[in-house]
PDB file of C-alpha atoms in Angstrom:
ATOM      1  CA  UNK A 366       0.000   0.000   0.000  1.00 52.00           C
ATOM      2  CA  UNK A 367       1.311   3.448  -0.884  1.00 54.00           C
ATOM      3  CA  UNK A 368       0.876   6.657   1.061  1.00 57.00           C
ATOM      4  CA  UNK A 369       0.391  10.129  -0.374  1.00 56.00           C
ATOM      5  CA  UNK A 370       4.049  10.983  -0.269  1.00 56.00           C
ATOM      6  CA  UNK A 371       5.303   7.854  -1.963  1.00 55.00           C
ATOM      7  CA  UNK A 372       5.824   8.079  -5.665  1.00 56.00           C
ATOM      8  CA  UNK A 373       5.603   5.034  -7.842  1.00 57.00           C
ATOM      9  CA  UNK A 374       7.629   5.416 -11.020  1.00 57.00           C
ATOM     10  CA  UNK A 375       7.142   3.325 -14.097  1.00 51.00           C
ATOM     11  CA  UNK A 376      10.102   1.790 -15.842  1.00 52.00           C
ATOM     12  CA  UNK A 377      11.714   4.779 -17.510  1.00 51.00           C
ATOM     13  CA  UNK A 378      14.694   3.155 -19.161  1.00 51.00           C
ATOM     14  CA  UNK A 379      13.608   4.489 -22.527  1.00 53.00           C
ATOM     15  CA  UNK A 380      13.300   8.131 -21.402  1.00 53.00           C
ATOM     16  CA  UNK A 381      16.547  10.027 -21.647  1.00 57.00           C
ATOM     17  CA  UNK A 382      16.803  13.287 -19.724  1.00 66.00           C
ATOM     18  CA  UNK A 383      19.529  14.958 -17.675  1.00 78.00           C
ATOM     19  CA  UNK A 384      20.316  11.776 -15.710  1.00 81.00           C
ATOM     20  CA  UNK A 385      19.064  13.064 -12.328  1.00 86.00           C
ATOM     21  CA  UNK A 386      16.754  11.439  -9.785  1.00 88.00           C
ATOM     22  CA  UNK A 387      14.069  13.982  -8.821  1.00 90.00           C
ATOM     23  CA  UNK A 388      12.295  11.795  -6.218  1.00 92.00           C
ATOM     24  CA  UNK A 389      13.485  13.902  -3.257  1.00 92.00           C
ATOM     25  CA  UNK A 390      12.519  17.141  -5.023  1.00 92.00           C
ATOM     26  CA  UNK A 391       9.043  15.859  -5.873  1.00 91.00           C
ATOM     27  CA  UNK A 392       8.438  14.654  -2.291  1.00 91.00           C
ATOM     28  CA  UNK A 393       9.656  18.022  -0.926  1.00 91.00           C
ATOM     29  CA  UNK A 394       7.209  19.847  -3.230  1.00 90.00           C
ATOM     30  CA  UNK A 395       4.347  17.561  -2.208  1.00 88.00           C
ATOM     31  CA  UNK A 396       5.000  18.194   1.497  1.00 89.00           C
ATOM     32  CA  UNK A 397       5.572  21.942   1.092  1.00 88.00           C
ATOM     33  CA  UNK A 398       1.958  22.908   1.881  1.00 86.00           C
ATOM     34  CA  UNK A 399       1.831  20.619   4.936  1.00 87.00           C
ATOM     35  CA  UNK A 400       5.032  22.201   6.299  1.00 88.00           C
ATOM     36  CA  UNK A 401       3.601  25.683   5.754  1.00 88.00           C
ATOM     37  CA  UNK A 402       0.316  24.883   7.538  1.00 89.00           C
ATOM     38  CA  UNK A 403       2.056  23.237  10.504  1.00 90.00           C
ATOM     39  CA  UNK A 404       4.640  26.058  10.671  1.00 87.00           C
ATOM     40  CA  UNK A 405       7.493  23.622  10.852  1.00 88.00           C
ATOM     41  CA  UNK A 406      11.097  24.697  10.497  1.00 87.00           C
ATOM     42  CA  UNK A 407      12.306  25.730   7.067  1.00 86.00           C
ATOM     43  CA  UNK A 408      13.740  22.868   5.068  1.00 87.00           C
ATOM     44  CA  UNK A 409      15.670  23.912   1.965  1.00 90.00           C
ATOM     45  CA  UNK A 410      14.771  22.382  -1.370  1.00 90.00           C
ATOM     46  CA  UNK A 411      16.907  19.303  -2.030  1.00 91.00           C
ATOM     47  CA  UNK A 412      19.006  19.146  -5.133  1.00 91.00           C
ATOM     48  CA  UNK A 413      18.360  16.431  -7.697  1.00 90.00           C
ATOM     49  CA  UNK A 414      20.749  13.498  -7.370  1.00 89.00           C
ATOM     50  CA  UNK A 415      22.885  12.747 -10.416  1.00 88.00           C
ATOM     51  CA  UNK A 416      22.301   9.061 -11.175  1.00 87.00           C
ATOM     52  CA  UNK A 417      23.749   8.573 -14.617  1.00 82.00           C
ATOM     53  CA  UNK A 418      25.824  10.610 -16.969  1.00 80.00           C
ATOM     54  CA  UNK A 419      23.468  12.207 -19.483  1.00 75.00           C
ATOM     55  CA  UNK A 420      23.803  11.119 -23.076  1.00 70.00           C
ATOM     56  CA  UNK A 421      24.482  13.741 -25.648  1.00 67.00           C
ATOM     57  CA  UNK A 422      22.098  13.348 -28.512  1.00 63.00           C
ATOM     58  CA  UNK A 423      23.502  14.571 -31.781  1.00 65.00           C
ATOM     59  CA  UNK A 424      20.990  16.178 -34.043  1.00 64.00           C
ATOM     60  CA  UNK A 425      21.539  15.583 -37.716  1.00 68.00           C
ATOM     61  CA  UNK A 426      21.405  18.763 -39.682  1.00 70.00           C
ATOM     62  CA  UNK A 427      19.245  18.588 -42.748  1.00 73.00           C
ATOM     63  CA  UNK A 428      20.624  20.567 -45.599  1.00 72.00           C
ATOM     64  CA  UNK A 429      18.338  23.239 -46.871  1.00 75.00           C
ATOM     65  CA  UNK A 430      17.873  23.015 -50.597  1.00 73.00           C
ATOM     66  CA  UNK A 431      18.798  26.189 -52.320  1.00 67.00           C
ATOM     67  CA  UNK A 432      15.752  27.466 -54.173  1.00 64.00           C
ATOM     68  CA  UNK A 433      16.237  27.448 -57.895  1.00 59.00           C
ATOM     69  CA  UNK A 434      15.993  30.662 -59.778  1.00 55.00           C
ATOM     70  CA  UNK A 435      12.561  30.780 -61.390  1.00 54.00           C
ATOM     71  CA  UNK A 436      13.981  32.826 -64.218  1.00 53.00           C
ATOM     72  CA  UNK A 437      16.239  29.935 -65.252  1.00 50.00           C
ATOM     73  CA  UNK A 438      13.693  27.265 -64.424  1.00 55.00           C
ATOM     74  CA  UNK A 439      10.988  28.639 -66.724  1.00 56.00           C
ATOM     75  CA  UNK A 440      13.305  30.061 -69.393  1.00 58.00           C
ATOM     76  CA  UNK A 441      12.622  27.340 -71.988  1.00 70.00           C
ATOM     77  CA  UNK A 442       9.018  26.575 -71.055  1.00 78.00           C
ATOM     78  CA  UNK A 443       6.494  26.571 -73.845  1.00 82.00           C
ATOM     79  CA  UNK A 444       4.475  29.833 -73.938  1.00 86.00           C
ATOM     80  CA  UNK A 445       0.718  29.552 -73.538  1.00 85.00           C
ATOM     81  CA  UNK A 446       0.107  31.132 -76.952  1.00 88.00           C
ATOM     82  CA  UNK A 447       2.039  28.297 -78.627  1.00 88.00           C
ATOM     83  CA  UNK A 448       0.118  25.670 -76.661  1.00 88.00           C
ATOM     84  CA  UNK A 449      -3.168  27.294 -77.683  1.00 89.00           C
ATOM     85  CA  UNK A 450      -2.061  27.347 -81.342  1.00 90.00           C
ATOM     86  CA  UNK A 451      -1.235  23.631 -81.153  1.00 91.00           C
ATOM     87  CA  UNK A 452      -4.461  22.558 -79.419  1.00 90.00           C
ATOM     88  CA  UNK A 453      -7.044  24.748 -81.182  1.00 90.00           C
ATOM     89  CA  UNK A 454      -9.577  22.889 -83.309  1.00 91.00           C
ATOM     90  CA  UNK A 455      -8.290  19.299 -83.145  1.00 90.00           C
ATOM     91  CA  UNK A 456      -8.574  16.317 -80.836  1.00 92.00           C
ATOM     92  CA  UNK A 457      -5.167  15.586 -79.298  1.00 90.00           C
ATOM     93  CA  UNK A 458      -3.932  13.385 -76.487  1.00 90.00           C
ATOM     94  CA  UNK A 459      -1.249  14.566 -74.084  1.00 90.00           C
ATOM     95  CA  UNK A 460       1.372  12.434 -75.816  1.00 91.00           C
ATOM     96  CA  UNK A 461       0.473  13.785 -79.253  1.00 92.00           C
ATOM     97  CA  UNK A 462       0.696  17.345 -77.886  1.00 92.00           C
ATOM     98  CA  UNK A 463       4.179  16.575 -76.543  1.00 91.00           C
ATOM     99  CA  UNK A 464       5.194  15.106 -79.917  1.00 92.00           C
ATOM    100  CA  UNK A 465       3.955  18.206 -81.762  1.00 92.00           C
ATOM    101  CA  UNK A 466       5.845  20.451 -79.339  1.00 91.00           C
ATOM    102  CA  UNK A 467       9.050  18.492 -79.988  1.00 91.00           C
ATOM    103  CA  UNK A 468       8.683  18.770 -83.758  1.00 92.00           C
ATOM    104  CA  UNK A 469       7.230  22.285 -84.187  1.00 91.00           C
ATOM    105  CA  UNK A 470       8.852  24.016 -81.197  1.00 88.00           C
ATOM    106  CA  UNK A 471      12.169  22.260 -80.461  1.00 88.00           C
ATOM    107  CA  UNK A 472      13.530  25.322 -78.631  1.00 88.00           C
ATOM    108  CA  UNK A 473      10.914  24.917 -75.889  1.00 86.00           C
ATOM    109  CA  UNK A 474      10.592  22.152 -73.306  1.00 84.00           C
ATOM    110  CA  UNK A 475       7.681  21.013 -71.180  1.00 86.00           C
ATOM    111  CA  UNK A 476       7.370  17.932 -69.018  1.00 87.00           C
ATOM    112  CA  UNK A 477       4.322  15.644 -69.209  1.00 89.00           C
ATOM    113  CA  UNK A 478       3.440  16.654 -65.637  1.00 90.00           C
ATOM    114  CA  UNK A 479       3.625  20.382 -66.455  1.00 88.00           C
ATOM    115  CA  UNK A 480       1.477  19.822 -69.550  1.00 89.00           C
ATOM    116  CA  UNK A 481      -1.113  17.921 -67.484  1.00 90.00           C
ATOM    117  CA  UNK A 482      -1.215  20.771 -64.956  1.00 89.00           C
ATOM    118  CA  UNK A 483      -1.724  23.327 -67.737  1.00 89.00           C
ATOM    119  CA  UNK A 484      -4.503  21.300 -69.355  1.00 90.00           C
ATOM    120  CA  UNK A 485      -6.250  20.770 -65.995  1.00 90.00           C
ATOM    121  CA  UNK A 486      -6.103  24.498 -65.254  1.00 88.00           C
ATOM    122  CA  UNK A 487      -7.646  25.120 -68.678  1.00 89.00           C
ATOM    123  CA  UNK A 488     -10.386  22.571 -67.961  1.00 90.00           C
ATOM    124  CA  UNK A 489     -11.204  24.233 -64.635  1.00 90.00           C
ATOM    125  CA  UNK A 490     -11.177  27.768 -66.011  1.00 88.00           C
ATOM    126  CA  UNK A 491     -14.466  29.367 -67.078  1.00 89.00           C
ATOM    127  CA  UNK A 492     -12.488  31.514 -69.558  1.00 88.00           C
ATOM    128  CA  UNK A 493     -11.444  28.531 -71.688  1.00 90.00           C
ATOM    129  CA  UNK A 494     -13.776  26.449 -73.878  1.00 90.00           C
ATOM    130  CA  UNK A 495     -12.131  23.022 -73.966  1.00 90.00           C
ATOM    131  CA  UNK A 496     -13.667  19.591 -74.507  1.00 90.00           C
ATOM    132  CA  UNK A 497     -12.431  16.284 -73.132  1.00 89.00           C
ATOM    133  CA  UNK A 498     -13.194  12.760 -74.279  1.00 89.00           C
ATOM    134  CA  UNK A 499     -11.952   9.320 -73.295  1.00 87.00           C
ATOM    135  CA  UNK A 500     -10.862   7.028 -76.087  1.00 81.00           C
ATOM    136  CA  UNK A 501      -9.697   3.658 -74.726  1.00 78.00           C
ATOM    137  CA  UNK A 502      -7.035   4.515 -72.153  1.00 81.00           C
ATOM    138  CA  UNK A 503      -6.060   7.928 -73.529  1.00 84.00           C
ATOM    139  CA  UNK A 504      -7.810  11.214 -72.873  1.00 89.00           C
ATOM    140  CA  UNK A 505      -8.140  13.598 -75.777  1.00 91.00           C
ATOM    141  CA  UNK A 506      -8.678  17.331 -75.594  1.00 91.00           C
ATOM    142  CA  UNK A 507     -10.041  19.821 -78.118  1.00 92.00           C
ATOM    143  CA  UNK A 508      -9.568  23.527 -77.530  1.00 91.00           C
ATOM    144  CA  UNK A 509     -12.383  25.611 -79.009  1.00 91.00           C
ATOM    145  CA  UNK A 510     -11.712  29.121 -77.716  1.00 90.00           C
ATOM    146  CA  UNK A 511      -9.740  31.060 -75.123  1.00 90.00           C
ATOM    147  CA  UNK A 512     -10.764  34.351 -73.568  1.00 90.00           C
ATOM    148  CA  UNK A 513      -8.043  37.048 -73.887  1.00 88.00           C
ATOM    149  CA  UNK A 514      -8.426  37.694 -70.151  1.00 87.00           C
ATOM    150  CA  UNK A 515      -7.095  34.169 -69.508  1.00 86.00           C
ATOM    151  CA  UNK A 516      -3.981  34.973 -71.532  1.00 84.00           C
ATOM    152  CA  UNK A 517      -3.398  38.173 -69.561  1.00 85.00           C
ATOM    153  CA  UNK A 518      -3.829  36.404 -66.237  1.00 83.00           C
ATOM    154  CA  UNK A 519      -1.470  33.611 -67.250  1.00 79.00           C
ATOM    155  CA  UNK A 520       1.199  36.172 -68.217  1.00 77.00           C
ATOM    156  CA  UNK A 521       0.878  37.816 -64.809  1.00 75.00           C
ATOM    157  CA  UNK A 522       0.968  34.425 -63.087  1.00 67.00           C
ATOM    158  CA  UNK A 523      -2.557  34.759 -61.753  1.00 54.00           C
ATOM    159  CA  UNK A 524      -5.242  32.177 -61.255  1.00 49.00           C
ATOM    160  CA  UNK A 525      -8.139  31.123 -63.424  1.00 50.00           C
TER     161      UNK A 525
END
């Protein structure tokens, strides 16, 4: 049976701290009010007892990636006007759009992921009239019209 002043500690082998035993300090704090009420003699706060040498945990520093210059990153990216010229009036899959870009605009580059993002933003935009159809496993897109406001916003880097 335990009394109020006894502290039962769980197995703390896995917890690493400063290596001190604070049992005496905790008991002194628990009995502090009782000593004050009974007006007993002043008992100074006990110091924690060093039990083990504390382990020094080394923190691995993660290298911060240097942000790439956006000017260089988007220097060779296909302009929206060229993409609109390629897609207007014909049904094309993403792969056929990439093939046309390679043949007609070899100076520009665009990844399949970047092309998919551009097409999805066009699909979501109310300023762009674009149709989508599924033929077997490929999706095909046909661009009917683009509002000039969409072109202006894309030049500024704005939203839809």
